[in-house]
Short mmCIF file of C-alpha atoms and ligand atoms in Angstrom, two decimals:
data_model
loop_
_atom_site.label_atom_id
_atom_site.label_comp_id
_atom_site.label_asym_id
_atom_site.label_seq_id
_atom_site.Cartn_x
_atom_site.Cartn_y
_atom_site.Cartn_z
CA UNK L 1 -25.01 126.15 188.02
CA UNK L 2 -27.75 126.76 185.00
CA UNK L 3 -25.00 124.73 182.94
CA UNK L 4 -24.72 121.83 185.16
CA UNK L 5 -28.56 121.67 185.53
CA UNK L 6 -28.56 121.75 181.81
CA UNK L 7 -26.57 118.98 181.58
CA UNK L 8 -28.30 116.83 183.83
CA UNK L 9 -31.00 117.07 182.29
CA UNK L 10 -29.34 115.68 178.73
CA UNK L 11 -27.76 113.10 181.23
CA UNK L 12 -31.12 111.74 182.65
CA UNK L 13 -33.03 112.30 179.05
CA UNK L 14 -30.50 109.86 177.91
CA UNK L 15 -30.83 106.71 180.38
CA UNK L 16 -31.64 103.53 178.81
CA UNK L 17 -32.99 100.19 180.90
CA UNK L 18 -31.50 97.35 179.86
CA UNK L 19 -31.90 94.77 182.98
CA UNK L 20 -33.85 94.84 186.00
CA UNK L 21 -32.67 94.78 189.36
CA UNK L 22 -33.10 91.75 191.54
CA UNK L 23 -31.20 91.00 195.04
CA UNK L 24 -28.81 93.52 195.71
CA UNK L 25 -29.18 95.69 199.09
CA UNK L 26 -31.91 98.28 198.23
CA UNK L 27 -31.97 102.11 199.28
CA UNK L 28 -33.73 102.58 202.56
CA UNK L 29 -36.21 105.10 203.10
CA UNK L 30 -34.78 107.92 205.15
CA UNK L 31 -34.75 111.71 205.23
CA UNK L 32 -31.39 112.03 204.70
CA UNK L 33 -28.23 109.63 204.10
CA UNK L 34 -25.12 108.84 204.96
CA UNK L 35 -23.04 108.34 201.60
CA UNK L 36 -19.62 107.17 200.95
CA UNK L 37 -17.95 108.09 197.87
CA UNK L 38 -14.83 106.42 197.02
CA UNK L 39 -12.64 107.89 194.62
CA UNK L 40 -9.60 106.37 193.11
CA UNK L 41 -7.03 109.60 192.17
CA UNK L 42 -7.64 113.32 191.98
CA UNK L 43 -4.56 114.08 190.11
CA UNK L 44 -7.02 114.96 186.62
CA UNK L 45 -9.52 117.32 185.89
CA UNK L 46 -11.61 114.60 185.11
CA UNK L 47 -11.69 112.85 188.43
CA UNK L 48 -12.06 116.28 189.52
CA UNK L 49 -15.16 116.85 187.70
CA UNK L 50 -16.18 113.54 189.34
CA UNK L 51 -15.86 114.51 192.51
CA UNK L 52 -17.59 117.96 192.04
CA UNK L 53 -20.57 116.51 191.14
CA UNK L 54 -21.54 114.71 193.98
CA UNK L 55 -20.39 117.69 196.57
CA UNK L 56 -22.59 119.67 194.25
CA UNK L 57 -25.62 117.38 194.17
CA UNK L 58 -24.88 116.39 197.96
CA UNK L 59 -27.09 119.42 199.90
CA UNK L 60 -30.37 118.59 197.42
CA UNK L 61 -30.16 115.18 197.99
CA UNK L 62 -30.32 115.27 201.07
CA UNK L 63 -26.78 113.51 201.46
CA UNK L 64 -23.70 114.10 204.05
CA UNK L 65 -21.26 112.76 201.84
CA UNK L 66 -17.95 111.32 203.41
CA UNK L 67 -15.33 111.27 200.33
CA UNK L 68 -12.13 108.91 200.37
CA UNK L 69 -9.20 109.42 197.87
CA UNK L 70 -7.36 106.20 196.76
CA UNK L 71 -4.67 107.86 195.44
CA UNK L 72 -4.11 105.79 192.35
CA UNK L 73 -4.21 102.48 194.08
CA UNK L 74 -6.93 99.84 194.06
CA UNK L 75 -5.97 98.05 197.43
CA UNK L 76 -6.49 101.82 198.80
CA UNK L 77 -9.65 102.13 197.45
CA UNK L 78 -10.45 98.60 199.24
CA UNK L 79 -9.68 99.63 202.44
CA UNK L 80 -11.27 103.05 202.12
CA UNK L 81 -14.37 101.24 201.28
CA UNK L 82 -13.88 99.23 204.12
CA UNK L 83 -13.25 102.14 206.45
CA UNK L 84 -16.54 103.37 204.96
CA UNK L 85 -18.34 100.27 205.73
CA UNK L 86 -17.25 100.13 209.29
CA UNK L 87 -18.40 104.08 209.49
CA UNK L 88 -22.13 101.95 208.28
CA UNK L 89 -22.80 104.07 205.38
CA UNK L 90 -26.63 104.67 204.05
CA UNK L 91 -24.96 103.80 200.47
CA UNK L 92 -21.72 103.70 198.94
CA UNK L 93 -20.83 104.78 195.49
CA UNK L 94 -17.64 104.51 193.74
CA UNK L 95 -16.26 104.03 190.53
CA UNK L 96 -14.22 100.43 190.67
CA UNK L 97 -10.39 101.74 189.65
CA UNK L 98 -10.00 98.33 188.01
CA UNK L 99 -12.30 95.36 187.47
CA UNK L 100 -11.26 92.49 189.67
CA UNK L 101 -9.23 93.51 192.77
CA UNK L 102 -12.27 95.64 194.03
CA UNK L 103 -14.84 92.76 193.48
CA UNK L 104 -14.22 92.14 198.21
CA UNK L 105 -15.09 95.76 198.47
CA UNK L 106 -18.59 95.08 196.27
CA UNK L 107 -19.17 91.48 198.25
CA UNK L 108 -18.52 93.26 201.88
CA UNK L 109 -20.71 95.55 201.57
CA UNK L 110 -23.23 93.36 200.21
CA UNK L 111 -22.90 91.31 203.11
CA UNK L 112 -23.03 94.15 205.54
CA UNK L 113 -26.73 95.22 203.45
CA UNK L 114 -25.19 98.54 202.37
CA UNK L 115 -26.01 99.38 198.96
CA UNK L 116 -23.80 100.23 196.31
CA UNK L 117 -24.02 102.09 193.03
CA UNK L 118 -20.91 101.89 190.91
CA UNK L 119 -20.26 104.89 188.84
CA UNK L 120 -18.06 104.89 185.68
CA UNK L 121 -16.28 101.84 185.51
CA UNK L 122 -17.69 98.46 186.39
CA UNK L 123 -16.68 95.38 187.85
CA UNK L 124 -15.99 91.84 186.28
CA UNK L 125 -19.61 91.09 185.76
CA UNK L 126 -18.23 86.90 186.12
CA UNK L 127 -17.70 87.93 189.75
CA UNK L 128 -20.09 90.33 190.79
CA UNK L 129 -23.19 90.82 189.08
CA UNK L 130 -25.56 94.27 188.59
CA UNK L 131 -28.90 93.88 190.14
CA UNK L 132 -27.89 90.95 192.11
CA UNK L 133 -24.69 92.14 194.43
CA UNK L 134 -24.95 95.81 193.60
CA UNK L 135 -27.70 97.89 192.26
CA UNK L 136 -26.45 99.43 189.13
CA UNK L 137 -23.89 100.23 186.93
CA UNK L 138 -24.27 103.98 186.08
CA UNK L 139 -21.88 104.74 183.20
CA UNK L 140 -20.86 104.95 179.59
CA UNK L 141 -20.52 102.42 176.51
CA UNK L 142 -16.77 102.26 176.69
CA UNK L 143 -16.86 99.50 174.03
CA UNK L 144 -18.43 102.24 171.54
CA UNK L 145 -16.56 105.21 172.56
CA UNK L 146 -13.83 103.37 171.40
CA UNK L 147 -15.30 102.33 168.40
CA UNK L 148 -15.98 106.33 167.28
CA UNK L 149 -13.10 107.39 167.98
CA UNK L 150 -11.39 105.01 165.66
CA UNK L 151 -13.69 106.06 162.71
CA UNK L 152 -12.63 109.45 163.71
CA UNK L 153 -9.63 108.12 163.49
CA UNK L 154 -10.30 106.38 159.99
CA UNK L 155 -12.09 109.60 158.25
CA UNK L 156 -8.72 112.04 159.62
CA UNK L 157 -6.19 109.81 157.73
CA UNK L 158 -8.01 108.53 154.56
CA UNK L 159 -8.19 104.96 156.26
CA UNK L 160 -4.10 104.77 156.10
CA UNK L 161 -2.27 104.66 159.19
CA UNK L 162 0.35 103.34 161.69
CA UNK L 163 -1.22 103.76 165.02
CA UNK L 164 0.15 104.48 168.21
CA UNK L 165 -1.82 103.58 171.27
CA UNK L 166 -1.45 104.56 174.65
CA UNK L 167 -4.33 102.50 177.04
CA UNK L 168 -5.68 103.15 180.60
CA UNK L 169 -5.20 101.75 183.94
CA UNK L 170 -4.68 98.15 183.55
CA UNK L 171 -7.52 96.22 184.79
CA UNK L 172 -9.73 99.32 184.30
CA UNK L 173 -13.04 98.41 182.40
CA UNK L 174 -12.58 102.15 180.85
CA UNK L 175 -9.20 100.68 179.57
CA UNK L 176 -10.34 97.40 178.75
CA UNK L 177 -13.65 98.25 176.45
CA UNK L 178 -11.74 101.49 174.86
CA UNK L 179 -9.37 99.16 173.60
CA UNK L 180 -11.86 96.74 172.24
CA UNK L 181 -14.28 99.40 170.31
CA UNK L 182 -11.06 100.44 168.91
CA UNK L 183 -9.07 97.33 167.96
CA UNK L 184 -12.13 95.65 166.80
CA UNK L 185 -13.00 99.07 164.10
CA UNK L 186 -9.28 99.34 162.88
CA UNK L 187 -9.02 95.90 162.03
CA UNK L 188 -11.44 96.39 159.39
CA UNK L 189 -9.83 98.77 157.60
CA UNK L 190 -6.81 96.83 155.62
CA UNK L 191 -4.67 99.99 155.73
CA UNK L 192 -5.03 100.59 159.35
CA UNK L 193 -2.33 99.07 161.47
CA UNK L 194 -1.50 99.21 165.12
CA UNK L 195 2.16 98.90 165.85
CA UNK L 196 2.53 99.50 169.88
CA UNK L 197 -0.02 99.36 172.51
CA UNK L 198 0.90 100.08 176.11
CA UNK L 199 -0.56 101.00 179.20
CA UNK L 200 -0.05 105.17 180.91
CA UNK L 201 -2.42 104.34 183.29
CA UNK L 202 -4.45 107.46 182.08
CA UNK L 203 -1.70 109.67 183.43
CA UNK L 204 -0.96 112.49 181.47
CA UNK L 205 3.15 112.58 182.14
CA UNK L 206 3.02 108.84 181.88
CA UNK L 207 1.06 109.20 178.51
CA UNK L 208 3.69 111.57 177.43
CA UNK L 209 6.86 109.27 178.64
CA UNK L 210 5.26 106.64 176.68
CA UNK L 211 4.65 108.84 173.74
CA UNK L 212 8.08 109.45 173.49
CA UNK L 213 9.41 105.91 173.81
CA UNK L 214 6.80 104.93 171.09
CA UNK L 215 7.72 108.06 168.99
CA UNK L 216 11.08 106.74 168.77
CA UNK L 217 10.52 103.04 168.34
CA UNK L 218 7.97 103.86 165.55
CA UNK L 219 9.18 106.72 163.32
CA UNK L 220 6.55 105.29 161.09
CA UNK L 221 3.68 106.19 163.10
CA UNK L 222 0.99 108.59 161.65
CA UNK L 223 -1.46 108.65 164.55
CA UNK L 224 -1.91 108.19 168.20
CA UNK L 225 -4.97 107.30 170.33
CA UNK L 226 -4.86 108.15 173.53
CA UNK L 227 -7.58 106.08 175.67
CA UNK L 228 -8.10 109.63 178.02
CA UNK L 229 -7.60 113.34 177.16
CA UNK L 230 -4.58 113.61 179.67
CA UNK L 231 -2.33 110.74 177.66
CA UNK L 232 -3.51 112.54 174.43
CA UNK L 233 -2.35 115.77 175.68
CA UNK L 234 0.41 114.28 177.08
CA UNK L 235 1.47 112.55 173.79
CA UNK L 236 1.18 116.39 172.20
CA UNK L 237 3.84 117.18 173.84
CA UNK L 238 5.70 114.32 172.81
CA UNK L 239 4.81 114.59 169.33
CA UNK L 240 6.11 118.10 169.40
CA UNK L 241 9.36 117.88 171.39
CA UNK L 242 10.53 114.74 168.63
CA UNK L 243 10.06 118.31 165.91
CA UNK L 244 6.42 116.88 164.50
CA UNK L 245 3.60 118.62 163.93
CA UNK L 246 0.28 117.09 165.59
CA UNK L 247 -2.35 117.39 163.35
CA UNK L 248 0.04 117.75 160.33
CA UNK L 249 2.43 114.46 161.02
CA UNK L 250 0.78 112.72 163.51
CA UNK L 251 -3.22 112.60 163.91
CA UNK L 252 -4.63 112.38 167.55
CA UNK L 253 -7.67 111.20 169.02
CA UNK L 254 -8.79 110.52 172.59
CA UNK L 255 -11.65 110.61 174.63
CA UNK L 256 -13.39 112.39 177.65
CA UNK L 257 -14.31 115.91 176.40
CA UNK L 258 -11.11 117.68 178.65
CA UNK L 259 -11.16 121.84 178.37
CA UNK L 260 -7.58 121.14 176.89
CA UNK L 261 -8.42 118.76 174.64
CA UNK L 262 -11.18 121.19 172.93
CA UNK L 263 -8.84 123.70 172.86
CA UNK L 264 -6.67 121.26 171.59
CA UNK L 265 -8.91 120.64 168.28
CA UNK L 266 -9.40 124.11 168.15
CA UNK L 267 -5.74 124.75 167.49
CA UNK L 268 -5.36 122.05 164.79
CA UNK L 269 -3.65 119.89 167.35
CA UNK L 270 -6.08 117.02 167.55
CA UNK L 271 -8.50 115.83 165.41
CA UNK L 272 -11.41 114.72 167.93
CA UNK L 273 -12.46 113.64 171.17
CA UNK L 274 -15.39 111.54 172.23
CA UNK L 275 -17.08 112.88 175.04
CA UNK L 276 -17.23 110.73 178.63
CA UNK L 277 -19.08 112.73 181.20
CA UNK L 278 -17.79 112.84 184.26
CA UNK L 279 -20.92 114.45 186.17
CA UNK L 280 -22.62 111.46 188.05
CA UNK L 281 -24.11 112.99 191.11
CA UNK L 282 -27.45 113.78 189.92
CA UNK L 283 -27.78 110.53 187.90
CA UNK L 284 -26.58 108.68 191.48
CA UNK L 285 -29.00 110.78 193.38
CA UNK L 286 -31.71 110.28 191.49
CA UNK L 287 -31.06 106.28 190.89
CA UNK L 288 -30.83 106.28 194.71
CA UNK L 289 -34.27 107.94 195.14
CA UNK L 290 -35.66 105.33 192.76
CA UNK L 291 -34.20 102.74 194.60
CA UNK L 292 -35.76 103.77 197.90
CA UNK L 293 -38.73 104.40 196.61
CA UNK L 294 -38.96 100.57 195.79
CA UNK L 295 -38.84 101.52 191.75
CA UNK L 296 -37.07 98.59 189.59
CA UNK L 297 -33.58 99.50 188.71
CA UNK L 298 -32.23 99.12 185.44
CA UNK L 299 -28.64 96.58 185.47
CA UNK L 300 -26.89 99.72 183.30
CA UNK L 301 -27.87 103.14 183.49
CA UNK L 302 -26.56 103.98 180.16
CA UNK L 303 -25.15 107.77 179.60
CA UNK L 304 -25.35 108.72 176.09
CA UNK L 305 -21.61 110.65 174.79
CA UNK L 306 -21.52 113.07 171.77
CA UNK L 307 -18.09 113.43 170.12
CA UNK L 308 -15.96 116.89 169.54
CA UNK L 309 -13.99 117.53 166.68
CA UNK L 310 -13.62 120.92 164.55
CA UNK L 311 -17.45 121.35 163.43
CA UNK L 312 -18.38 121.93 167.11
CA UNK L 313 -14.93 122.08 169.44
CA UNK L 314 -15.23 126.13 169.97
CA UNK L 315 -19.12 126.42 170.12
CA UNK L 316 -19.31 123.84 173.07
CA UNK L 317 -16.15 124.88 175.11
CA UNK L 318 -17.83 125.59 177.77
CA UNK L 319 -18.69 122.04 178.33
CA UNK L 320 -15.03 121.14 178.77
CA UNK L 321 -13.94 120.23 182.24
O1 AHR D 1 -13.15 105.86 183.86
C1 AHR D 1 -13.16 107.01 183.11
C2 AHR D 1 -11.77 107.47 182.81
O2 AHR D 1 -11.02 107.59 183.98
C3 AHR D 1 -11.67 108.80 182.16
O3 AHR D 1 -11.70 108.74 180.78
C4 AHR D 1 -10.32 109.20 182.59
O4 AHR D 1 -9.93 110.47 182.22
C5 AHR D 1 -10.37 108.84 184.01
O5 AHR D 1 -9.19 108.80 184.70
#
């Protein structure tokens, strides 16, 4: 409990403004709320996490949260988020599983005045706009995780390598920015190449399927980044069923900050993973209280990552999810 106050605390020390707030339903003032959190999959420890946090946060808050599981699939997560709006919600949060399908969900509710905070991922901002149709955008700088973890990337292999990589959910903003922070940072590096780049939907046994195929096609390949923790560890066990050695013949990098993926680095496996927090409750809770209270809202609520490698992997394992 003292942990995940702790890291509240770094969460909420570490929100930026950049926007302010304009149209978008606002928070009423109430005593306690009705809140609908949408997921879109459980099957990770991540989403997990996710989920955690806002049964955690829910009794202080002075939420009765009613949680939906999409199961993987965005028109599910439409019409649990229609379910929720015809259950008239206080607010709704949910992280968008991909950018554009879930753009009615964000526009109903608007239109029914219930408020919505999106957590995690975003939607297109050309069809639905922070501040304006929703409140917020609470989340991280996918764009940049992406970008660290290819100079992780860059310093492991002396700035030579043939680079597998294995992307998110298609359509998912998480997928969408990684892969631009990290395109965009290995083409500057002349002897960094990318030769395949496919989507495992952020699945770990997908990730690992994939790794395979890849493996195969590219017997060339030096490295793999993995666009979440599960593919990475997925790929792993790719890397070691085709008789490599990860860490050795193949460098790996990822993101999210996964228990396995620390213990991962700690056993040579993986050279580093930047860290994507997972723990929005108390950030939503208090962003909601801010709202109702009539405060100005910033368009992103910007969560600061660190990154894990080798220097710091064991020490902080207990932040590992
Ligand atoms: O949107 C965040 C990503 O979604 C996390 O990196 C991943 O593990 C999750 O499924």
């Amino acid at each position: 409990m003292r942990f995940h106050h702790t890291l509240l605390a770094i969460a909420l020390a570490a929100i930026h403004f950049s926007g302010a707030a304009a149209d978008a339903p606002k928070v009423a003032q109430k005593a306690t709320y009705k809140v609908g959190f949408a997921q879109t999959e459980s099957n990770n420890p991540w989403r997990l996490a996710e989920t955690k946090s806002f049964q955690d946060v829910a009794a202080s808050c002075g939420w009765q949260v009613i949680f939906t599981d999409a199961g993987g699939s965005a028109a599910k997560q439409v019409a649990d988020i229609d379910s929720l709006i015809a259950q008239k919600v206080d607010l709704l949060v949910f992280p968008p599983r991909e950018d554009k399908p879930l753009i009615p969900a964000v526009m109903k509710a608007k239109k029914a005045g219930i408020p919505v905070i999106l957590v995690d991922r975003d939607v297109d901002h050309k069809l639905a706009k922070p501040g304006v149709d929703y409140i917020t955008f609470i989340g991280s700088d996918f764009i940049d995780q992406g970008r660290r973890a290819a100079q992780a990337l860059v310093k492991a292999t002396g700035g030579k390598a043939n680079i597998i990589e294995l992307e998110g959910s298609t359509g998912a903003s998480a997928a969408t920015d990684r892969k631009k922070g990290f395109d965009d940072e290995i083409a500057k590096n002349p002897g960094m190449k990318i030769v395949a780049s496919q989507s495992g939907d952020f699945n770990r046994d997908k990730g690992r399927q994939l790794a395979q195929t890849l493996l195969q096609a590219h017997p060339e390949a030096n490295a793999v980044y993995g666009h979440n923790d599960e593919m990475a560890v997925g790929a792993i066990t790719a890397i070691e069923a085709a008789g490599k050695t990860p860490g050795k013949d193949i460098f790996v990098v990822s993101i999210d900050g996964q228990r396995n993926a620390l213990d991962a680095i700690i056993a040579g496996k993986m050279v580093a993973t930047v860290q994507s927090s997972p723990y929005f409750g108390g950030i939503s809770c208090k962003t909601a209280q801010a709202s109702a209270k009539g405060e100005k809202i910033p368009t992103w609520v910007k969560v600061e990552d660190k990154i894990y490698d080798i220097t710091n992997a064991a020490k902080d394992i207990a932040e590992g999810f």
